[in-house]
JSON list of C-alpha atoms and ligand atoms in Angstrom, two decimals:
[
{"chain": "K", "resi": 1, "resn": "UNK", "atom": "CA", "xyz": [-2.49, -13.16, 4.66]},
{"chain": "K", "resi": 2, "resn": "UNK", "atom": "CA", "xyz": [-1.38, -9.53, 4.53]},
{"chain": "K", "resi": 3, "resn": "UNK", "atom": "CA", "xyz": [2.05, -8.24, 5.59]},
{"chain": "K", "resi": 4, "resn": "UNK", "atom": "CA", "xyz": [2.52, -4.51, 6.29]},
{"chain": "K", "resi": 5, "resn": "UNK", "atom": "CA", "xyz": [6.01, -3.27, 5.45]},
{"chain": "K", "resi": 6, "resn": "UNK", "atom": "CA", "xyz": [7.73, -0.06, 6.48]},
{"chain": "K", "resi": 7, "resn": "UNK", "atom": "CA", "xyz": [11.24, 1.30, 6.23]},
{"chain": "K", "resi": 8, "resn": "UNK", "atom": "CA", "xyz": [13.35, 4.43, 6.26]},
{"chain": "K", "resi": 9, "resn": "UNK", "atom": "CA", "xyz": [15.58, 5.81, 3.49]},
{"chain": "K", "resi": 10, "resn": "UNK", "atom": "CA", "xyz": [18.44, 3.39, 4.32]},
{"chain": "K", "resi": 11, "resn": "UNK", "atom": "CA", "xyz": [16.34, 0.35, 3.47]},
{"chain": "K", "resi": 12, "resn": "UNK", "atom": "CA", "xyz": [14.43, 0.98, 0.25]},
{"chain": "K", "resi": 13, "resn": "UNK", "atom": "CA", "xyz": [16.46, -1.46, -1.83]},
{"chain": "K", "resi": 14, "resn": "UNK", "atom": "CA", "xyz": [16.24, -4.23, 0.80]},
{"chain": "K", "resi": 15, "resn": "UNK", "atom": "CA", "xyz": [12.53, -3.52, 1.38]},
{"chain": "K", "resi": 16, "resn": "UNK", "atom": "CA", "xyz": [11.86, -4.03, -2.35]},
{"chain": "K", "resi": 17, "resn": "UNK", "atom": "CA", "xyz": [13.84, -7.28, -2.38]},
{"chain": "K", "resi": 18, "resn": "UNK", "atom": "CA", "xyz": [11.99, -8.61, 0.69]},
{"chain": "K", "resi": 19, "resn": "UNK", "atom": "CA", "xyz": [8.65, -7.37, -0.63]},
{"chain": "K", "resi": 20, "resn": "UNK", "atom": "CA", "xyz": [9.14, -9.38, -3.83]},
{"chain": "K", "resi": 21, "resn": "UNK", "atom": "CA", "xyz": [10.28, -12.38, -1.78]},
{"chain": "K", "resi": 22, "resn": "UNK", "atom": "CA", "xyz": [7.25, -12.21, 0.51]},
{"chain": "K", "resi": 23, "resn": "UNK", "atom": "CA", "xyz": [4.87, -11.81, -2.44]},
{"chain": "K", "resi": 24, "resn": "UNK", "atom": "CA", "xyz": [6.56, -14.79, -4.08]},
{"chain": "K", "resi": 25, "resn": "UNK", "atom": "CA", "xyz": [5.63, -16.83, -1.01]},
{"chain": "K", "resi": 26, "resn": "UNK", "atom": "CA", "xyz": [1.98, -15.97, -1.61]},
{"chain": "K", "resi": 27, "resn": "UNK", "atom": "CA", "xyz": [1.47, -13.11, 0.86]},
{"chain": "K", "resi": 28, "resn": "UNK", "atom": "CA", "xyz": [-0.12, -9.78, 0.04]},
{"chain": "K", "resi": 29, "resn": "UNK", "atom": "CA", "xyz": [2.08, -6.80, 0.96]},
{"chain": "K", "resi": 30, "resn": "UNK", "atom": "CA", "xyz": [0.83, -3.44, 2.23]},
{"chain": "K", "resi": 31, "resn": "UNK", "atom": "CA", "xyz": [3.77, -1.11, 1.52]},
{"chain": "K", "resi": 32, "resn": "UNK", "atom": "CA", "xyz": [3.57, 1.83, 3.92]},
{"chain": "K", "resi": 33, "resn": "UNK", "atom": "CA", "xyz": [6.80, 3.46, 2.67]},
{"chain": "K", "resi": 34, "resn": "UNK", "atom": "CA", "xyz": [9.03, 5.25, 2.52]},
{"chain": "K", "resi": 35, "resn": "UNK", "atom": "CA", "xyz": [9.77, 4.89, -1.15]},
{"chain": "K", "resi": 36, "resn": "UNK", "atom": "CA", "xyz": [11.80, 8.08, -1.32]},
{"chain": "K", "resi": 37, "resn": "UNK", "atom": "CA", "xyz": [15.58, 8.11, -0.96]},
{"chain": "K", "resi": 38, "resn": "UNK", "atom": "CA", "xyz": [15.36, 11.45, 0.87]},
{"chain": "K", "resi": 39, "resn": "UNK", "atom": "CA", "xyz": [16.41, 11.24, 4.51]},
{"chain": "K", "resi": 40, "resn": "UNK", "atom": "CA", "xyz": [13.38, 10.58, 6.71]},
{"chain": "K", "resi": 41, "resn": "UNK", "atom": "CA", "xyz": [12.47, 9.70, 10.31]},
{"chain": "K", "resi": 42, "resn": "UNK", "atom": "CA", "xyz": [12.10, 5.97, 10.98]},
{"chain": "K", "resi": 43, "resn": "UNK", "atom": "CA", "xyz": [9.55, 6.39, 13.86]},
{"chain": "K", "resi": 44, "resn": "UNK", "atom": "CA", "xyz": [6.93, 7.46, 11.31]},
{"chain": "K", "resi": 45, "resn": "UNK", "atom": "CA", "xyz": [7.16, 4.13, 9.47]},
{"chain": "K", "resi": 46, "resn": "UNK", "atom": "CA", "xyz": [7.52, 1.99, 12.58]},
{"chain": "K", "resi": 47, "resn": "UNK", "atom": "CA", "xyz": [4.33, 3.53, 13.94]},
{"chain": "K", "resi": 48, "resn": "UNK", "atom": "CA", "xyz": [2.49, 3.11, 10.61]},
{"chain": "K", "resi": 49, "resn": "UNK", "atom": "CA", "xyz": [3.27, -0.61, 10.50]},
{"chain": "K", "resi": 50, "resn": "UNK", "atom": "CA", "xyz": [2.48, -1.04, 14.20]},
{"chain": "K", "resi": 51, "resn": "UNK", "atom": "CA", "xyz": [-0.91, 0.61, 13.76]},
{"chain": "K", "resi": 52, "resn": "UNK", "atom": "CA", "xyz": [-1.71, -1.43, 10.64]},
{"chain": "K", "resi": 53, "resn": "UNK", "atom": "CA", "xyz": [-1.01, -4.67, 12.51]},
{"chain": "K", "resi": 54, "resn": "UNK", "atom": "CA", "xyz": [-2.64, -3.67, 15.82]},
{"chain": "K", "resi": 55, "resn": "UNK", "atom": "CA", "xyz": [-5.70, -2.34, 13.96]},
{"chain": "K", "resi": 56, "resn": "UNK", "atom": "CA", "xyz": [-6.14, -5.50, 11.90]},
{"chain": "K", "resi": 57, "resn": "UNK", "atom": "CA", "xyz": [-5.40, -3.90, 8.52]},
{"chain": "K", "resi": 58, "resn": "UNK", "atom": "CA", "xyz": [-2.50, -6.36, 8.22]},
{"chain": "K", "resi": 59, "resn": "UNK", "atom": "CA", "xyz": [-1.83, -9.71, 9.91]},
{"chain": "K", "resi": 60, "resn": "UNK", "atom": "CA", "xyz": [1.89, -9.20, 10.47]},
{"chain": "K", "resi": 61, "resn": "UNK", "atom": "CA", "xyz": [4.51, -6.52, 9.85]},
{"chain": "K", "resi": 62, "resn": "UNK", "atom": "CA", "xyz": [8.11, -6.22, 8.69]},
{"chain": "K", "resi": 63, "resn": "UNK", "atom": "CA", "xyz": [10.10, -3.06, 9.42]},
{"chain": "K", "resi": 64, "resn": "UNK", "atom": "CA", "xyz": [13.60, -2.19, 8.22]},
{"chain": "K", "resi": 65, "resn": "UNK", "atom": "CA", "xyz": [15.91, 0.71, 9.02]},
{"chain": "K", "resi": 66, "resn": "UNK", "atom": "CA", "xyz": [19.71, 0.92, 9.20]},
{"chain": "K", "resi": 67, "resn": "UNK", "atom": "CA", "xyz": [20.01, -1.38, 12.21]},
{"chain": "K", "resi": 68, "resn": "UNK", "atom": "CA", "xyz": [16.36, -2.37, 12.71]},
{"chain": "K", "resi": 69, "resn": "UNK", "atom": "CA", "xyz": [16.56, -0.95, 16.22]},
{"chain": "K", "resi": 70, "resn": "UNK", "atom": "CA", "xyz": [14.92, 2.47, 15.89]},
{"chain": "K", "resi": 71, "resn": "UNK", "atom": "CA", "xyz": [12.04, 1.34, 13.71]},
{"chain": "K", "resi": 72, "resn": "UNK", "atom": "CA", "xyz": [11.31, -1.67, 15.97]},
{"chain": "K", "resi": 73, "resn": "UNK", "atom": "CA", "xyz": [11.31, 0.54, 19.06]},
{"chain": "K", "resi": 74, "resn": "UNK", "atom": "CA", "xyz": [8.75, 2.78, 17.36]},
{"chain": "K", "resi": 75, "resn": "UNK", "atom": "CA", "xyz": [6.55, -0.17, 16.32]},
{"chain": "K", "resi": 76, "resn": "UNK", "atom": "CA", "xyz": [6.72, -1.54, 19.87]},
{"chain": "K", "resi": 77, "resn": "UNK", "atom": "CA", "xyz": [5.21, 1.68, 21.24]},
{"chain": "K", "resi": 78, "resn": "UNK", "atom": "CA", "xyz": [1.91, 0.78, 19.58]},
{"chain": "K", "resi": 79, "resn": "UNK", "atom": "CA", "xyz": [-0.29, -1.18, 21.98]},
{"chain": "K", "resi": 80, "resn": "UNK", "atom": "CA", "xyz": [-0.44, -4.85, 21.05]},
{"chain": "K", "resi": 81, "resn": "UNK", "atom": "CA", "xyz": [2.79, -4.91, 19.09]},
{"chain": "K", "resi": 82, "resn": "UNK", "atom": "CA", "xyz": [5.61, -7.34, 19.80]},
{"chain": "K", "resi": 83, "resn": "UNK", "atom": "CA", "xyz": [8.46, -6.46, 17.46]},
{"chain": "K", "resi": 84, "resn": "UNK", "atom": "CA", "xyz": [11.97, -7.81, 17.57]},
{"chain": "K", "resi": 85, "resn": "UNK", "atom": "CA", "xyz": [15.16, -7.19, 15.65]},
{"chain": "K", "resi": 86, "resn": "UNK", "atom": "CA", "xyz": [16.64, -10.37, 14.17]},
{"chain": "K", "resi": 87, "resn": "UNK", "atom": "CA", "xyz": [20.01, -10.78, 12.51]},
{"chain": "K", "resi": 88, "resn": "UNK", "atom": "CA", "xyz": [19.74, -14.53, 12.03]},
{"chain": "K", "resi": 89, "resn": "UNK", "atom": "CA", "xyz": [16.93, -17.04, 11.34]},
{"chain": "K", "resi": 90, "resn": "UNK", "atom": "CA", "xyz": [17.05, -18.94, 14.66]},
{"chain": "K", "resi": 91, "resn": "UNK", "atom": "CA", "xyz": [15.97, -15.95, 16.74]},
{"chain": "K", "resi": 92, "resn": "UNK", "atom": "CA", "xyz": [13.38, -15.04, 14.11]},
{"chain": "K", "resi": 93, "resn": "UNK", "atom": "CA", "xyz": [11.80, -18.51, 14.27]},
{"chain": "K", "resi": 94, "resn": "UNK", "atom": "CA", "xyz": [11.85, -18.71, 18.09]},
{"chain": "K", "resi": 95, "resn": "UNK", "atom": "CA", "xyz": [10.48, -15.18, 18.39]},
{"chain": "K", "resi": 96, "resn": "UNK", "atom": "CA", "xyz": [7.28, -16.40, 16.76]},
{"chain": "K", "resi": 97, "resn": "UNK", "atom": "CA", "xyz": [7.14, -19.82, 18.40]},
{"chain": "K", "resi": 98, "resn": "UNK", "atom": "CA", "xyz": [7.75, -18.56, 21.94]},
{"chain": "K", "resi": 99, "resn": "UNK", "atom": "CA", "xyz": [7.10, -14.81, 21.96]},
{"chain": "K", "resi": 100, "resn": "UNK", "atom": "CA", "xyz": [4.36, -14.56, 19.33]},
{"chain": "K", "resi": 101, "resn": "UNK", "atom": "CA", "xyz": [6.05, -11.60, 17.67]},
{"chain": "K", "resi": 102, "resn": "UNK", "atom": "CA", "xyz": [3.80, -9.84, 15.19]},
{"chain": "K", "resi": 103, "resn": "UNK", "atom": "CA", "xyz": [6.42, -7.51, 13.71]},
{"chain": "K", "resi": 104, "resn": "UNK", "atom": "CA", "xyz": [9.84, -8.56, 12.41]},
{"chain": "K", "resi": 105, "resn": "UNK", "atom": "CA", "xyz": [12.68, -6.04, 12.15]},
{"chain": "K", "resi": 106, "resn": "UNK", "atom": "CA", "xyz": [16.15, -6.17, 10.67]},
{"chain": "K", "resi": 107, "resn": "UNK", "atom": "CA", "xyz": [18.86, -3.77, 9.65]},
{"chain": "K", "resi": 108, "resn": "UNK", "atom": "CA", "xyz": [19.68, -2.95, 6.04]},
{"chain": "K", "resi": 109, "resn": "UNK", "atom": "CA", "xyz": [23.18, -1.97, 7.19]},
{"chain": "K", "resi": 110, "resn": "UNK", "atom": "CA", "xyz": [23.55, -5.21, 9.15]},
{"chain": "K", "resi": 111, "resn": "UNK", "atom": "CA", "xyz": [22.26, -8.09, 7.03]},
{"chain": "K", "resi": 112, "resn": "UNK", "atom": "CA", "xyz": [22.64, -8.80, 3.32]},
{"chain": "K", "resi": 113, "resn": "UNK", "atom": "CA", "xyz": [19.64, -9.57, 1.17]},
{"chain": "K", "resi": 114, "resn": "UNK", "atom": "CA", "xyz": [20.10, -13.37, 1.19]},
{"chain": "K", "resi": 115, "resn": "UNK", "atom": "CA", "xyz": [20.35, -13.49, 4.98]},
{"chain": "K", "resi": 116, "resn": "UNK", "atom": "CA", "xyz": [17.35, -11.15, 5.22]},
{"chain": "K", "resi": 117, "resn": "UNK", "atom": "CA", "xyz": [15.34, -13.60, 3.07]},
{"chain": "K", "resi": 118, "resn": "UNK", "atom": "CA", "xyz": [16.34, -16.51, 5.34]},
{"chain": "K", "resi": 119, "resn": "UNK", "atom": "CA", "xyz": [15.32, -14.50, 8.43]},
{"chain": "K", "resi": 120, "resn": "UNK", "atom": "CA", "xyz": [12.01, -13.54, 6.84]},
{"chain": "K", "resi": 121, "resn": "UNK", "atom": "CA", "xyz": [11.26, -17.09, 5.74]},
{"chain": "K", "resi": 122, "resn": "UNK", "atom": "CA", "xyz": [12.08, -18.57, 9.16]},
{"chain": "K", "resi": 123, "resn": "UNK", "atom": "CA", "xyz": [9.80, -16.01, 10.82]},
{"chain": "K", "resi": 124, "resn": "UNK", "atom": "CA", "xyz": [6.88, -16.39, 8.37]},
{"chain": "K", "resi": 125, "resn": "UNK", "atom": "CA", "xyz": [7.01, -20.19, 8.38]},
{"chain": "K", "resi": 126, "resn": "UNK", "atom": "CA", "xyz": [6.96, -20.47, 12.19]},
{"chain": "K", "resi": 127, "resn": "UNK", "atom": "CA", "xyz": [3.85, -20.23, 14.34]},
{"chain": "K", "resi": 128, "resn": "UNK", "atom": "CA", "xyz": [3.11, -19.55, 17.99]},
{"chain": "K", "resi": 129, "resn": "UNK", "atom": "CA", "xyz": [3.30, -22.69, 20.15]},
{"chain": "K", "resi": 130, "resn": "UNK", "atom": "CA", "xyz": [1.01, -21.38, 22.91]},
{"chain": "K", "resi": 131, "resn": "UNK", "atom": "CA", "xyz": [1.03, -23.45, 26.13]},
{"chain": "K", "resi": 132, "resn": "UNK", "atom": "CA", "xyz": [3.50, -22.15, 28.70]},
{"chain": "K", "resi": 133, "resn": "UNK", "atom": "CA", "xyz": [4.55, -19.46, 26.26]},
{"chain": "K", "resi": 134, "resn": "UNK", "atom": "CA", "xyz": [1.04, -18.01, 26.19]},
{"chain": "K", "resi": 135, "resn": "UNK", "atom": "CA", "xyz": [1.14, -17.21, 29.90]},
{"chain": "K", "resi": 136, "resn": "UNK", "atom": "CA", "xyz": [4.47, -15.44, 29.51]},
{"chain": "K", "resi": 137, "resn": "UNK", "atom": "CA", "xyz": [3.36, -13.44, 26.48]},
{"chain": "K", "resi": 138, "resn": "UNK", "atom": "CA", "xyz": [0.21, -12.47, 28.39]},
{"chain": "K", "resi": 139, "resn": "UNK", "atom": "CA", "xyz": [2.45, -11.28, 31.23]},
{"chain": "K", "resi": 140, "resn": "UNK", "atom": "CA", "xyz": [4.28, -9.03, 28.77]},
{"chain": "K", "resi": 141, "resn": "UNK", "atom": "CA", "xyz": [1.01, -7.60, 27.51]},
{"chain": "K", "resi": 142, "resn": "UNK", "atom": "CA", "xyz": [-0.18, -7.01, 31.09]},
{"chain": "K", "resi": 143, "resn": "UNK", "atom": "CA", "xyz": [2.84, -4.74, 31.63]},
{"chain": "K", "resi": 144, "resn": "UNK", "atom": "CA", "xyz": [1.53, -2.68, 28.71]},
{"chain": "K", "resi": 145, "resn": "UNK", "atom": "CA", "xyz": [-1.98, -2.63, 30.21]},
{"chain": "K", "resi": 146, "resn": "UNK", "atom": "CA", "xyz": [-0.64, -1.35, 33.54]},
{"chain": "K", "resi": 147, "resn": "UNK", "atom": "CA", "xyz": [0.99, 1.68, 31.88]},
{"chain": "A", "resi": 1, "resn": "RB5", "atom": "C1", "xyz": [19.49, 6.45, 9.99]},
{"chain": "A", "resi": 1, "resn": "RB5", "atom": "O1", "xyz": [20.74, 7.04, 9.80]},
{"chain": "A", "resi": 1, "resn": "RB5", "atom": "C2", "xyz": [19.58, 5.41, 11.11]},
{"chain": "A", "resi": 1, "resn": "RB5", "atom": "O2", "xyz": [19.77, 6.03, 12.32]},
{"chain": "A", "resi": 1, "resn": "RB5", "atom": "C3", "xyz": [18.35, 4.52, 11.09]},
{"chain": "A", "resi": 1, "resn": "RB5", "atom": "O3", "xyz": [18.21, 3.92, 9.86]},
{"chain": "A", "resi": 1, "resn": "RB5", "atom": "C4", "xyz": [18.32, 3.38, 12.11]},
{"chain": "A", "resi": 1, "resn": "RB5", "atom": "O4", "xyz": [19.49, 2.62, 12.02]},
{"chain": "A", "resi": 1, "resn": "RB5", "atom": "C5", "xyz": [17.96, 3.73, 13.48]},
{"chain": "A", "resi": 1, "resn": "RB5", "atom": "O5", "xyz": [17.83, 2.90, 14.38]}
]
């Protein structure tokens, strides 16, 4: 399974830690940058990851900026993407089980690397439960289709 990763300049160190962690769990990582410490615009990388996931180049995505907010908003603008910012593992796990999120976001200025690993692990290890949740997720996607 392939995980697309994207981040801005605030999150290079954390991205590399999480990339190694994810690879250690047996996933392939598609690193879409940035890998430069120069100040950059997070929407570029949120969109790149969103497009990689929506287009099938990757199965899931992980995006990181200072708070996780801006880059997740950008990823969510790509049709078919359900990204959410998580600062703890419980929300990360439930976001997959109930909301079928396909992009995980967190903030490099918010969570430390050990908590980020726990969040990532909880999210990757969980899977969509379907059933009543499927109808609700479909309702979310219909909002997108009506736009
Ligand atoms: C960059 O300073 C910062 O605004 C960005 O990393 C992110 O936190 C935006 O949501």
